[in-house]
PQR file of N, CA, C, O and H, with PARSE charges and radii, in Angstrom:
ATOM      1  N   ALA A   1     105.983 100.708 112.460 -0.4000 1.5000
ATOM      2  CA  ALA A   1     106.752 101.767 111.940 -0.0000 2.0000
ATOM      3  C   ALA A   1     106.994 101.846 110.216  0.5500 1.7000
ATOM      4  O   ALA A   1     106.792 100.898 109.456 -0.5500 1.4000
ATOM      5  N   SER A   2     107.367 102.908 109.897 -0.4000 1.5000
ATOM      6  CA  SER A   2     107.678 103.089 108.822 -0.0000 2.0000
ATOM      7  C   SER A   2     109.369 103.498 108.327  0.5500 1.7000
ATOM      8  O   SER A   2     110.197 103.897 109.146 -0.5500 1.4000
ATOM      9  H   SER A   2     107.531 103.678 110.514  0.4000 1.0000
ATOM     10  N   PHE A   3     109.628 103.336 107.048 -0.4000 1.5000
ATOM     11  CA  PHE A   3     110.775 103.693 106.718 -0.0000 2.0000
ATOM     12  C   PHE A   3     111.046 104.450 105.510  0.5500 1.7000
ATOM     13  O   PHE A   3     110.562 104.129 104.425 -0.5500 1.4000
ATOM     14  H   PHE A   3     108.955 103.011 106.383  0.4000 1.0000
ATOM     15  N   ALA A   4     111.693 105.295 105.649 -0.4000 1.5000
ATOM     16  CA  ALA A   4     111.855 106.089 104.379 -0.0000 2.0000
ATOM     17  C   ALA A   4     113.312 106.258 103.622  0.5500 1.7000
ATOM     18  O   ALA A   4     114.139 106.920 104.249 -0.5500 1.4000
ATOM     19  H   ALA A   4     112.086 105.556 106.531  0.4000 1.0000
ATOM     20  N   VAL A   5     113.666 105.796 102.499 -0.4000 1.5000
ATOM     21  CA  VAL A   5     114.843 105.530 102.107 -0.0000 2.0000
ATOM     22  C   VAL A   5     114.932 106.315 101.014  0.5500 1.7000
ATOM     23  O   VAL A   5     114.146 106.239 100.070 -0.5500 1.4000
ATOM     24  H   VAL A   5     112.994 105.258 101.989  0.4000 1.0000
ATOM     25  N   CYS A   6     116.180 107.345 101.107 -0.4000 1.5000
ATOM     26  CA  CYS A   6     116.597 108.460 100.034 -0.0000 2.0000
ATOM     27  C   CYS A   6     118.255 107.973  99.735  0.5500 1.7000
ATOM     28  O   CYS A   6     119.122 107.552 100.500 -0.5500 1.4000
ATOM     29  H   CYS A   6     116.819 107.406 101.874  0.4000 1.0000
ATOM     30  N   ARG A   7     118.246 108.242  98.267 -0.4000 1.5000
ATOM     31  CA  ARG A   7     119.700 107.949  97.733 -0.0000 2.0000
ATOM     32  C   ARG A   7     120.322 109.217  97.532  0.5500 1.7000
ATOM     33  O   ARG A   7     119.763 109.945  96.712 -0.5500 1.4000
ATOM     34  H   ARG A   7     117.542 108.584  97.646  0.4000 1.0000
ATOM     35  N   ILE A   8     121.408 109.674  98.123 -0.4000 1.5000
ATOM     36  CA  ILE A   8     122.028 110.956  97.683 -0.0000 2.0000
ATOM     37  C   ILE A   8     123.256 110.724  97.106  0.5500 1.7000
ATOM     38  O   ILE A   8     124.102 109.900  97.452 -0.5500 1.4000
ATOM     39  H   ILE A   8     121.862 109.083  98.789  0.4000 1.0000
ATOM     40  N   VAL A   9     123.292 111.624  96.074 -0.4000 1.5000
ATOM     41  CA  VAL A   9     124.706 111.523  95.186 -0.0000 2.0000
ATOM     42  C   VAL A   9     125.265 112.873  94.919  0.5500 1.7000
ATOM     43  O   VAL A   9     124.489 113.807  94.722 -0.5500 1.4000
ATOM     44  H   VAL A   9     122.605 112.293  95.793  0.4000 1.0000
ATOM     45  N   THR A  10     126.392 113.027  94.900 -0.4000 1.5000
ATOM     46  CA  THR A  10     126.750 114.149  94.859 -0.0000 2.0000
ATOM     47  C   THR A  10     128.181 114.024  93.765  0.5500 1.7000
ATOM     48  O   THR A  10     128.405 113.057  93.037 -0.5500 1.4000
ATOM     49  H   THR A  10     127.023 112.267  95.060  0.4000 1.0000
ATOM     50  N   SER A  11     128.876 115.027  93.862 -0.4000 1.5000
ATOM     51  CA  SER A  11     129.905 114.894  92.594 -0.0000 2.0000
ATOM     52  C   SER A  11     131.025 113.945  93.241  0.5500 1.7000
ATOM     53  O   SER A  11     131.480 113.398  92.236 -0.5500 1.4000
ATOM     54  H   SER A  11     128.695 115.812  94.454  0.4000 1.0000
ATOM     55  N   ASP A  12     131.646 113.495  94.205 -0.4000 1.5000
ATOM     56  CA  ASP A  12     132.352 112.676  94.848 -0.0000 2.0000
ATOM     57  C   ASP A  12     132.008 111.711  95.740  0.5500 1.7000
ATOM     58  O   ASP A  12     132.947 111.273  96.405 -0.5500 1.4000
ATOM     59  H   ASP A  12     131.275 113.938  95.021  0.4000 1.0000
ATOM     60  N   ARG A  13     130.636 111.128  96.001 -0.4000 1.5000
ATOM     61  CA  ARG A  13     130.318 110.131  96.678 -0.0000 2.0000
ATOM     62  C   ARG A  13     128.612 110.208  96.258  0.5500 1.7000
ATOM     63  O   ARG A  13     127.916 110.913  95.528 -0.5500 1.4000
ATOM     64  H   ARG A  13     129.874 111.484  95.460  0.4000 1.0000
ATOM     65  N   GLU A  14     128.371 108.845  97.337 -0.4000 1.5000
ATOM     66  CA  GLU A  14     126.842 108.510  97.100 -0.0000 2.0000
ATOM     67  C   GLU A  14     126.567 107.572  98.563  0.5500 1.7000
ATOM     68  O   GLU A  14     127.264 106.667  99.022 -0.5500 1.4000
ATOM     69  H   GLU A  14     128.937 108.272  97.930  0.4000 1.0000
ATOM     70  N   SER A  15     125.318 108.139  99.075 -0.4000 1.5000
ATOM     71  CA  SER A  15     125.320 107.488 100.351 -0.0000 2.0000
ATOM     72  C   SER A  15     123.850 107.314 100.509  0.5500 1.7000
ATOM     73  O   SER A  15     123.062 108.054  99.920 -0.5500 1.4000
ATOM     74  H   SER A  15     124.751 108.874  98.702  0.4000 1.0000
ATOM     75  N   ILE A  16     123.477 106.371 101.275 -0.4000 1.5000
ATOM     76  CA  ILE A  16     121.691 105.899 101.508 -0.0000 2.0000
ATOM     77  C   ILE A  16     121.301 106.460 103.137  0.5500 1.7000
ATOM     78  O   ILE A  16     121.739 106.032 104.205 -0.5500 1.4000
ATOM     79  H   ILE A  16     124.117 105.770 101.753  0.4000 1.0000
ATOM     80  N   ARG A  17     120.613 107.238 102.959 -0.4000 1.5000
ATOM     81  CA  ARG A  17     119.945 107.644 104.153 -0.0000 2.0000
ATOM     82  C   ARG A  17     118.404 106.835 104.503  0.5500 1.7000
ATOM     83  O   ARG A  17     117.526 106.523 103.699 -0.5500 1.4000
ATOM     84  H   ARG A  17     120.258 107.586 102.092  0.4000 1.0000
ATOM     85  N   ILE A  18     118.438 106.659 105.808 -0.4000 1.5000
ATOM     86  CA  ILE A  18     116.998 105.649 106.055 -0.0000 2.0000
ATOM     87  C   ILE A  18     116.743 106.738 107.541  0.5500 1.7000
ATOM     88  O   ILE A  18     117.511 106.943 108.481 -0.5500 1.4000
ATOM     89  H   ILE A  18     119.151 106.913 106.461  0.4000 1.0000
ATOM     90  N   SER A  19     115.378 107.280 107.278 -0.4000 1.5000
ATOM     91  CA  SER A  19     114.754 107.701 108.311 -0.0000 2.0000
ATOM     92  C   SER A  19     113.814 106.712 108.687  0.5500 1.7000
ATOM     93  O   SER A  19     113.315 106.048 107.778 -0.5500 1.4000
ATOM     94  H   SER A  19     114.754 107.114 106.514  0.4000 1.0000
ATOM     95  N   ALA A  20     113.420 106.452 110.066 -0.4000 1.5000
ATOM     96  CA  ALA A  20     112.430 105.385 110.640 -0.0000 2.0000
ATOM     97  C   ALA A  20     111.536 106.334 111.468  0.5500 1.7000
ATOM     98  O   ALA A  20     111.997 107.259 112.138 -0.5500 1.4000
ATOM     99  H   ALA A  20     113.825 106.991 110.804  0.4000 1.0000
ATOM    100  N   ARG A  21     110.275 106.046 111.376 -0.4000 1.5000
ATOM    101  CA  ARG A  21     109.355 106.763 112.512 -0.0000 2.0000
ATOM    102  C   ARG A  21     108.392 105.510 112.985  0.5500 1.7000
ATOM    103  O   ARG A  21     108.262 104.426 112.416 -0.5500 1.4000
ATOM    104  H   ARG A  21     109.902 105.295 110.832  0.4000 1.0000
ATOM    105  N   SER A  22     107.903 105.868 113.916 -0.4000 1.5000
ATOM    106  CA  SER A  22     107.071 105.095 114.713 -0.0000 2.0000
ATOM    107  C   SER A  22     106.188 105.325 115.908  0.5500 1.7000
ATOM    108  O   SER A  22     106.590 105.854 116.944 -0.5500 1.4000
ATOM    109  H   SER A  22     108.009 106.748 114.378  0.4000 1.0000
ATOM    110  N   SER A  23     104.828 104.850 115.683 -0.4000 1.5000
ATOM    111  CA  SER A  23     103.785 105.628 116.538 -0.0000 2.0000
ATOM    112  C   SER A  23     104.139 104.858 118.396  0.5500 1.7000
ATOM    113  O   SER A  23     103.258 104.763 119.250 -0.5500 1.4000
ATOM    114  H   SER A  23     104.501 104.420 114.841  0.4000 1.0000
ATOM    115  N   GLY A  24     105.312 104.507 118.558 -0.4000 1.5000
ATOM    116  CA  GLY A  24     105.512 103.920 120.022 -0.0000 2.0000
ATOM    117  C   GLY A  24     106.030 102.535 120.041  0.5500 1.7000
ATOM    118  O   GLY A  24     107.017 102.109 120.640 -0.5500 1.4000
ATOM    119  H   GLY A  24     106.028 104.584 117.864  0.4000 1.0000
ATOM    120  N   THR A  25     105.090 101.828 119.188 -0.4000 1.5000
ATOM    121  CA  THR A  25     104.808 100.406 119.276 -0.0000 2.0000
ATOM    122  C   THR A  25     106.193  99.890 119.177  0.5500 1.7000
ATOM    123  O   THR A  25     106.679  99.069 119.955 -0.5500 1.4000
ATOM    124  H   THR A  25     104.287 102.175 118.702  0.4000 1.0000
ATOM    125  N   ILE A  26     106.851 100.478 118.069 -0.4000 1.5000
ATOM    126  CA  ILE A  26     108.491  99.749 117.625 -0.0000 2.0000
ATOM    127  C   ILE A  26     109.225 100.666 118.150  0.5500 1.7000
ATOM    128  O   ILE A  26     108.938 101.812 117.804 -0.5500 1.4000
ATOM    129  H   ILE A  26     106.456 101.144 117.437  0.4000 1.0000
ATOM    130  N   ASN A  27     110.329 100.502 119.084 -0.4000 1.5000
ATOM    131  CA  ASN A  27     111.609 101.546 119.396 -0.0000 2.0000
ATOM    132  C   ASN A  27     112.504 101.597 117.945  0.5500 1.7000
ATOM    133  O   ASN A  27     113.431 100.811 117.751 -0.5500 1.4000
ATOM    134  H   ASN A  27     110.562  99.571 119.365  0.4000 1.0000
ATOM    135  N   VAL A  28     112.238 102.270 117.302 -0.4000 1.5000
ATOM    136  CA  VAL A  28     113.058 102.311 115.704 -0.0000 2.0000
ATOM    137  C   VAL A  28     114.480 103.018 116.170  0.5500 1.7000
ATOM    138  O   VAL A  28     115.425 102.958 115.384 -0.5500 1.4000
ATOM    139  H   VAL A  28     111.484 102.909 117.460  0.4000 1.0000
ATOM    140  N   GLN A  29     114.637 103.677 117.422 -0.4000 1.5000
ATOM    141  CA  GLN A  29     116.216 104.308 117.757 -0.0000 2.0000
ATOM    142  C   GLN A  29     117.163 102.695 117.836  0.5500 1.7000
ATOM    143  O   GLN A  29     118.362 102.535 117.604 -0.5500 1.4000
ATOM    144  H   GLN A  29     113.869 103.725 118.060  0.4000 1.0000
ATOM    145  N   LEU A  30     116.292 101.818 118.180 -0.4000 1.5000
ATOM    146  CA  LEU A  30     117.315 100.734 118.662 -0.0000 2.0000
ATOM    147  C   LEU A  30     117.856  99.896 117.226  0.5500 1.7000
ATOM    148  O   LEU A  30     118.903  99.259 117.120 -0.5500 1.4000
ATOM    149  H   LEU A  30     115.319 101.948 118.368  0.4000 1.0000
ATOM    150  N   ILE A  31     116.858 100.100 116.231 -0.4000 1.5000
ATOM    151  CA  ILE A  31     117.448  99.601 115.061 -0.0000 2.0000
ATOM    152  C   ILE A  31     118.426 100.348 114.349  0.5500 1.7000
ATOM    153  O   ILE A  31     119.485  99.817 114.015 -0.5500 1.4000
ATOM    154  H   ILE A  31     116.006 100.618 116.317  0.4000 1.0000
ATOM    155  N   MET A  32     118.127 101.708 114.049 -0.4000 1.5000
ATOM    156  CA  MET A  32     119.132 102.669 113.556 -0.0000 2.0000
ATOM    157  C   MET A  32     120.391 102.842 114.231  0.5500 1.7000
ATOM    158  O   MET A  32     121.332 103.253 113.553 -0.5500 1.4000
ATOM    159  H   MET A  32     117.267 102.140 114.320  0.4000 1.0000
ATOM    160  N   GLU A  33     120.592 102.564 115.623 -0.4000 1.5000
ATOM    161  CA  GLU A  33     121.698 102.918 116.342 -0.0000 2.0000
ATOM    162  C   GLU A  33     122.476 101.691 116.066  0.5500 1.7000
ATOM    163  O   GLU A  33     123.662 101.907 116.317 -0.5500 1.4000
ATOM    164  H   GLU A  33     119.827 102.230 116.174  0.4000 1.0000
ATOM    165  N   LYS A  34     122.249 100.372 115.606 -0.4000 1.5000
ATOM    166  CA  LYS A  34     122.961  98.970 115.109 -0.0000 2.0000
ATOM    167  C   LYS A  34     123.936  99.818 113.873  0.5500 1.7000
ATOM    168  O   LYS A  34     125.098  99.453 113.695 -0.5500 1.4000
ATOM    169  H   LYS A  34     121.286 100.196 115.403  0.4000 1.0000
ATOM    170  N   PHE A  35     123.404 100.846 113.146 -0.4000 1.5000
ATOM    171  CA  PHE A  35     124.169 101.122 112.143 -0.0000 2.0000
ATOM    172  C   PHE A  35     124.749 102.729 112.265  0.5500 1.7000
ATOM    173  O   PHE A  35     125.014 103.515 111.356 -0.5500 1.4000
ATOM    174  H   PHE A  35     122.460 101.142 113.291  0.4000 1.0000
ATOM    175  N   GLY A  36     124.825 102.877 113.506 -0.4000 1.5000
ATOM    176  CA  GLY A  36     125.543 104.187 113.587 -0.0000 2.0000
ATOM    177  C   GLY A  36     124.783 105.349 113.651  0.5500 1.7000
ATOM    178  O   GLY A  36     125.379 106.426 113.640 -0.5500 1.4000
ATOM    179  H   GLY A  36     124.609 102.238 114.245  0.4000 1.0000
ATOM    180  N   GLY A  37     123.569 105.319 113.716 -0.4000 1.5000
ATOM    181  CA  GLY A  37     122.433 106.138 113.626 -0.0000 2.0000
ATOM    182  C   GLY A  37     122.248 106.527 115.155  0.5500 1.7000
ATOM    183  O   GLY A  37     122.983 106.241 116.100 -0.5500 1.4000
ATOM    184  H   GLY A  37     123.085 104.444 113.725  0.4000 1.0000
ATOM    185  N   GLY A  38     120.862 107.383 115.142 -0.4000 1.5000
ATOM    186  CA  GLY A  38     120.481 107.765 116.456 -0.0000 2.0000
ATOM    187  C   GLY A  38     119.098 108.229 116.482  0.5500 1.7000
ATOM    188  O   GLY A  38     118.522 108.077 115.405 -0.5500 1.4000
ATOM    189  H   GLY A  38     120.264 107.616 114.374  0.4000 1.0000
ATOM    190  N   GLY A  39     118.437 108.731 117.377 -0.4000 1.5000
ATOM    191  CA  GLY A  39     117.376 109.337 117.488 -0.0000 2.0000
ATOM    192  C   GLY A  39     116.618 109.157 118.690  0.5500 1.7000
ATOM    193  O   GLY A  39     117.193 109.283 119.771 -0.5500 1.4000
ATOM    194  H   GLY A  39     118.905 108.855 118.252  0.4000 1.0000
ATOM    195  N   HIS A  40     115.317 108.859 118.634 -0.4000 1.5000
ATOM    196  CA  HIS A  40     114.509 108.207 119.740 -0.0000 2.0000
ATOM    197  C   HIS A  40     113.669 107.136 119.506  0.5500 1.7000
ATOM    198  O   HIS A  40     113.575 106.670 118.371 -0.5500 1.4000
ATOM    199  H   HIS A  40     114.849 108.756 117.756  0.4000 1.0000
ATOM    200  N   LYS A  41     113.051 106.689 120.434 -0.4000 1.5000
ATOM    201  CA  LYS A  41     111.876 105.751 120.308 -0.0000 2.0000
ATOM    202  C   LYS A  41     110.934 105.891 119.248  0.5500 1.7000
ATOM    203  O   LYS A  41     110.522 104.907 118.635 -0.5500 1.4000
ATOM    204  H   LYS A  41     113.127 107.067 121.356  0.4000 1.0000
ATOM    205  N   GLY A  42     110.485 107.323 118.938 -0.4000 1.5000
ATOM    206  CA  GLY A  42     109.417 107.331 117.936 -0.0000 2.0000
ATOM    207  C   GLY A  42     110.064 107.819 116.486  0.5500 1.7000
ATOM    208  O   GLY A  42     109.326 107.907 115.505 -0.5500 1.4000
ATOM    209  H   GLY A  42     110.821 108.122 119.436  0.4000 1.0000
ATOM    210  N   ALA A  43     111.576 108.152 116.394 -0.4000 1.5000
ATOM    211  CA  ALA A  43     111.947 108.852 115.138 -0.0000 2.0000
ATOM    212  C   ALA A  43     113.484 108.787 115.353  0.5500 1.7000
ATOM    213  O   ALA A  43     114.094 109.284 116.299 -0.5500 1.4000
ATOM    214  H   ALA A  43     112.176 108.080 117.191  0.4000 1.0000
ATOM    215  N   ALA A  44     114.080 107.985 114.161 -0.4000 1.5000
ATOM    216  CA  ALA A  44     115.864 107.600 114.318 -0.0000 2.0000
ATOM    217  C   ALA A  44     115.863 107.722 112.809  0.5500 1.7000
ATOM    218  O   ALA A  44     114.908 107.763 112.034 -0.5500 1.4000
ATOM    219  H   ALA A  44     113.585 107.581 113.393  0.4000 1.0000
ATOM    220  N   GLY A  45     117.398 107.779 112.542 -0.4000 1.5000
ATOM    221  CA  GLY A  45     117.616 107.638 111.118 -0.0000 2.0000
ATOM    222  C   GLY A  45     119.220 107.305 110.958  0.5500 1.7000
ATOM    223  O   GLY A  45     120.001 107.669 111.838 -0.5500 1.4000
ATOM    224  H   GLY A  45     118.174 107.746 113.172  0.4000 1.0000
ATOM    225  N   ALA A  46     119.589 106.727 110.007 -0.4000 1.5000
ATOM    226  CA  ALA A  46     121.043 106.510 109.903 -0.0000 2.0000
ATOM    227  C   ALA A  46     121.581 106.587 108.304  0.5500 1.7000
ATOM    228  O   ALA A  46     120.766 106.721 107.391 -0.5500 1.4000
ATOM    229  H   ALA A  46     118.955 106.431 109.293  0.4000 1.0000
ATOM    230  N   SER A  47     122.771 106.506 108.097 -0.4000 1.5000
ATOM    231  CA  SER A  47     123.540 106.789 106.746 -0.0000 2.0000
ATOM    232  C   SER A  47     124.199 105.345 106.644  0.5500 1.7000
ATOM    233  O   SER A  47     124.618 104.639 107.561 -0.5500 1.4000
ATOM    234  H   SER A  47     123.433 106.397 108.839  0.4000 1.0000
ATOM    235  N   PHE A  48     124.180 105.139 105.483 -0.4000 1.5000
ATOM    236  CA  PHE A  48     124.841 103.716 104.785 -0.0000 2.0000
ATOM    237  C   PHE A  48     125.570 104.185 103.352  0.5500 1.7000
ATOM    238  O   PHE A  48     125.160 104.963 102.491 -0.5500 1.4000
ATOM    239  H   PHE A  48     123.840 105.713 104.738  0.4000 1.0000
ATOM    240  N   THR A  49     126.840 103.391 103.432 -0.4000 1.5000
ATOM    241  CA  THR A  49     127.480 103.972 102.350 -0.0000 2.0000
ATOM    242  C   THR A  49     127.476 102.649 101.337  0.5500 1.7000
ATOM    243  O   THR A  49     128.264 102.664 100.391 -0.5500 1.4000
ATOM    244  H   THR A  49     127.173 102.759 104.132  0.4000 1.0000
ATOM    245  N   CYS A  50     126.586 101.492 101.529 -0.4000 1.5000
ATOM    246  CA  CYS A  50     126.103 100.457 100.694 -0.0000 2.0000
ATOM    247  C   CYS A  50     125.577 100.739  99.694  0.5500 1.7000
ATOM    248  O   CYS A  50     125.527 101.965  99.594 -0.5500 1.4000
ATOM    249  H   CYS A  50     125.946 101.479 102.298  0.4000 1.0000
ATOM    250  N   SER A  51     124.924  99.990  98.459 -0.4000 1.5000
ATOM    251  CA  SER A  51     123.879  99.774  97.723 -0.0000 2.0000
ATOM    252  C   SER A  51     122.704 100.279  98.618  0.5500 1.7000
ATOM    253  O   SER A  51     122.682 100.111  99.837 -0.5500 1.4000
ATOM    254  H   SER A  51     124.965  98.994  98.540  0.4000 1.0000
ATOM    255  N   LEU A  52     121.490 101.067  97.730 -0.4000 1.5000
ATOM    256  CA  LEU A  52     120.098 100.874  98.383 -0.0000 2.0000
ATOM    257  C   LEU A  52     119.492  99.787  98.852  0.5500 1.7000
ATOM    258  O   LEU A  52     118.668  99.855  99.764 -0.5500 1.4000
ATOM    259  H   LEU A  52     121.508 101.204  96.739  0.4000 1.0000
ATOM    260  N   GLU A  53     119.879  98.548  98.212 -0.4000 1.5000
ATOM    261  CA  GLU A  53     119.280  97.296  98.216 -0.0000 2.0000
ATOM    262  C   GLU A  53     119.970  96.513  99.379  0.5500 1.7000
ATOM    263  O   GLU A  53     119.422  95.694 100.116 -0.5500 1.4000
ATOM    264  H   GLU A  53     120.548  98.493  97.471  0.4000 1.0000
ATOM    265  N   GLU A  54     121.253  96.909  99.407 -0.4000 1.5000
ATOM    266  CA  GLU A  54     122.295  96.301 100.757 -0.0000 2.0000
ATOM    267  C   GLU A  54     121.669  97.094 101.856  0.5500 1.7000
ATOM    268  O   GLU A  54     121.629  96.366 102.849 -0.5500 1.4000
ATOM    269  H   GLU A  54     121.699  97.575  98.808  0.4000 1.0000
ATOM    270  N   ALA A  55     121.176  98.237 102.105 -0.4000 1.5000
ATOM    271  CA  ALA A  55     120.842  99.020 103.255 -0.0000 2.0000
ATOM    272  C   ALA A  55     119.528  98.519 103.495  0.5500 1.7000
ATOM    273  O   ALA A  55     119.236  98.570 104.690 -0.5500 1.4000
ATOM    274  H   ALA A  55     121.208  98.828 101.299  0.4000 1.0000
ATOM    275  N   ALA A  56     118.524  97.993 102.662 -0.4000 1.5000
ATOM    276  CA  ALA A  56     117.293  97.607 103.154 -0.0000 2.0000
ATOM    277  C   ALA A  56     117.547  96.451 103.523  0.5500 1.7000
ATOM    278  O   ALA A  56     117.080  96.338 104.657 -0.5500 1.4000
ATOM    279  H   ALA A  56     118.761  97.952 101.692  0.4000 1.0000
ATOM    280  N   LYS A  57     118.065  95.444 103.182 -0.4000 1.5000
ATOM    281  CA  LYS A  57     118.535  94.038 103.755 -0.0000 2.0000
ATOM    282  C   LYS A  57     119.155  94.173 105.321  0.5500 1.7000
ATOM    283  O   LYS A  57     118.738  93.564 106.306 -0.5500 1.4000
ATOM    284  H   LYS A  57     118.445  95.536 102.261  0.4000 1.0000
ATOM    285  N   GLN A  58     120.132  95.026 105.279 -0.4000 1.5000
ATOM    286  CA  GLN A  58     120.449  95.172 106.860 -0.0000 2.0000
ATOM    287  C   GLN A  58     119.511  95.501 107.650  0.5500 1.7000
ATOM    288  O   GLN A  58     119.398  94.820 108.670 -0.5500 1.4000
ATOM    289  H   GLN A  58     120.471  95.521 104.478  0.4000 1.0000
ATOM    290  N   VAL A  59     118.601  96.582 107.439 -0.4000 1.5000
ATOM    291  CA  VAL A  59     117.681  97.073 108.141 -0.0000 2.0000
ATOM    292  C   VAL A  59     116.851  96.018 108.154  0.5500 1.7000
ATOM    293  O   VAL A  59     116.556  95.828 109.334 -0.5500 1.4000
ATOM    294  H   VAL A  59     118.693  97.135 106.611  0.4000 1.0000
ATOM    295  N   GLU A  60     116.220  95.085 107.333 -0.4000 1.5000
ATOM    296  CA  GLU A  60     115.444  94.275 107.446 -0.0000 2.0000
ATOM    297  C   GLU A  60     116.040  92.818 108.264  0.5500 1.7000
ATOM    298  O   GLU A  60     115.170  92.083 108.732 -0.5500 1.4000
ATOM    299  H   GLU A  60     116.461  95.240 106.375  0.4000 1.0000
ATOM    300  N   GLU A  61     116.895  92.578 108.362 -0.4000 1.5000
ATOM    301  CA  GLU A  61     117.961  91.692 109.269 -0.0000 2.0000
ATOM    302  C   GLU A  61     117.849  92.347 110.781  0.5500 1.7000
ATOM    303  O   GLU A  61     117.725  91.766 111.859 -0.5500 1.4000
ATOM    304  H   GLU A  61     117.601  93.175 107.981  0.4000 1.0000
ATOM    305  N   ALA A  62     117.910  93.361 110.570 -0.4000 1.5000
ATOM    306  CA  ALA A  62     118.116  93.941 112.188 -0.0000 2.0000
ATOM    307  C   ALA A  62     116.723  93.785 112.775  0.5500 1.7000
ATOM    308  O   ALA A  62     116.607  93.425 113.946 -0.5500 1.4000
ATOM    309  H   ALA A  62     118.011  93.833 109.694  0.4000 1.0000
ATOM    310  N   MET A  63     115.643  94.044 112.006 -0.4000 1.5000
ATOM    311  CA  MET A  63     114.395  93.542 112.613 -0.0000 2.0000
ATOM    312  C   MET A  63     113.902  92.305 113.169  0.5500 1.7000
ATOM    313  O   MET A  63     113.199  92.002 114.133 -0.5500 1.4000
ATOM    314  H   MET A  63     115.738  94.337 111.054  0.4000 1.0000
ATOM    315  N   LEU A  64     114.727  91.454 111.894 -0.4000 1.5000
ATOM    316  CA  LEU A  64     114.190  90.159 112.042 -0.0000 2.0000
ATOM    317  C   LEU A  64     115.004  89.285 113.472  0.5500 1.7000
ATOM    318  O   LEU A  64     114.525  88.337 114.095 -0.5500 1.4000
ATOM    319  H   LEU A  64     115.298  91.700 111.111  0.4000 1.0000
ATOM    320  N   GLU A  65     116.363  89.971 113.709 -0.4000 1.5000
ATOM    321  CA  GLU A  65     117.081  89.655 114.770 -0.0000 2.0000
ATOM    322  C   GLU A  65     116.381  90.088 116.488  0.5500 1.7000
ATOM    323  O   GLU A  65     116.563  89.534 117.572 -0.5500 1.4000
ATOM    324  H   GLU A  65     116.752  90.740 113.203  0.4000 1.0000
ATOM    325  N   LYS A  66     115.583  91.254 116.126 -0.4000 1.5000
ATOM    326  CA  LYS A  66     115.075  91.903 117.368 -0.0000 2.0000
ATOM    327  C   LYS A  66     113.712  91.374 117.661  0.5500 1.7000
ATOM    328  O   LYS A  66     113.132  91.702 118.696 -0.5500 1.4000
ATOM    329  H   LYS A  66     115.435  91.704 115.246  0.4000 1.0000
ATOM    330  N   GLY A  67     113.133  90.493 116.707 -0.4000 1.5000
ATOM    331  CA  GLY A  67     111.920  89.928 116.767 -0.0000 2.0000
ATOM    332  C   GLY A  67     110.659  90.811 116.152  0.5500 1.7000
ATOM    333  O   GLY A  67     109.467  90.519 116.246 -0.5500 1.4000
ATOM    334  H   GLY A  67     113.604  90.226 115.867  0.4000 1.0000
ATOM    335  N   ILE A  68     111.218  91.933 115.516 -0.4000 1.5000
ATOM    336  CA  ILE A  68     110.293  93.120 114.846 -0.0000 2.0000
ATOM    337  C   ILE A  68     109.208  92.400 114.023  0.5500 1.7000
ATOM    338  O   ILE A  68     107.987  92.332 114.162 -0.5500 1.4000
ATOM    339  H   ILE A  68     112.187  92.171 115.439  0.4000 1.0000
ATOM    340  N   ILE A  69     109.905  91.980 113.283 -0.4000 1.5000
ATOM    341  CA  ILE A  69     108.984  91.067 112.178 -0.0000 2.0000
ATOM    342  C   ILE A  69     109.386  89.538 112.333  0.5500 1.7000
ATOM    343  O   ILE A  69     110.431  89.252 112.916 -0.5500 1.4000
ATOM    344  H   ILE A  69     110.897  92.035 113.170  0.4000 1.0000
ATOM    345  N   LYS A  70     108.621  88.632 111.850 -0.4000 1.5000
ATOM    346  CA  LYS A  70     108.909  87.348 112.081 -0.0000 2.0000
ATOM    347  C   LYS A  70     109.389  86.288 110.790  0.5500 1.7000
ATOM    348  O   LYS A  70     109.783  85.130 110.922 -0.5500 1.4000
ATOM    349  H   LYS A  70     107.771  88.865 111.376  0.4000 1.0000
ATOM    350  N   CYS A  71     109.196  87.212 109.264 -0.4000 1.5000
ATOM    351  CA  CYS A  71     109.806  86.842 108.101 -0.0000 2.0000
ATOM    352  C   CYS A  71     110.078  87.615 107.308  0.5500 1.7000
ATOM    353  O   CYS A  71     109.627  88.751 107.451 -0.5500 1.4000
ATOM    354  H   CYS A  71     108.876  88.153 109.156  0.4000 1.0000
ATOM    355  N   SER A  72     110.939  87.304 106.136 -0.4000 1.5000
ATOM    356  CA  SER A  72     110.958  88.517 105.372 -0.0000 2.0000
ATOM    357  C   SER A  72     110.515  88.347 103.906  0.5500 1.7000
ATOM    358  O   SER A  72     109.646  87.484 103.776 -0.5500 1.4000
ATOM    359  H   SER A  72     111.306  86.381 106.019  0.4000 1.0000
ATOM    360  N   TRP A  73     110.894  88.951 102.789 -0.4000 1.5000
ATOM    361  CA  TRP A  73     110.101  88.748 101.613 -0.0000 2.0000
ATOM    362  C   TRP A  73     110.674  87.357 101.178  0.5500 1.7000
ATOM    363  O   TRP A  73     110.243  86.801 100.168 -0.5500 1.4000
ATOM    364  H   TRP A  73     111.600  89.652 102.894  0.4000 1.0000
TER
END
């Protein structure tokens, strides 16, 4: 699976968007749904109001919980 992260800044707010893609081996929808996002098994996304670093950490923790990755950085 791969994850693209984008920081969006407007005049009144800032947010983080994460887009996830998978060739089918990993169900990225299950990961993104944990954060209020959605999609389907091969493509999903979610928005975050925290920092980019915190969003990445939360996604990493979700992947650890689901057994998708065994260890982190």
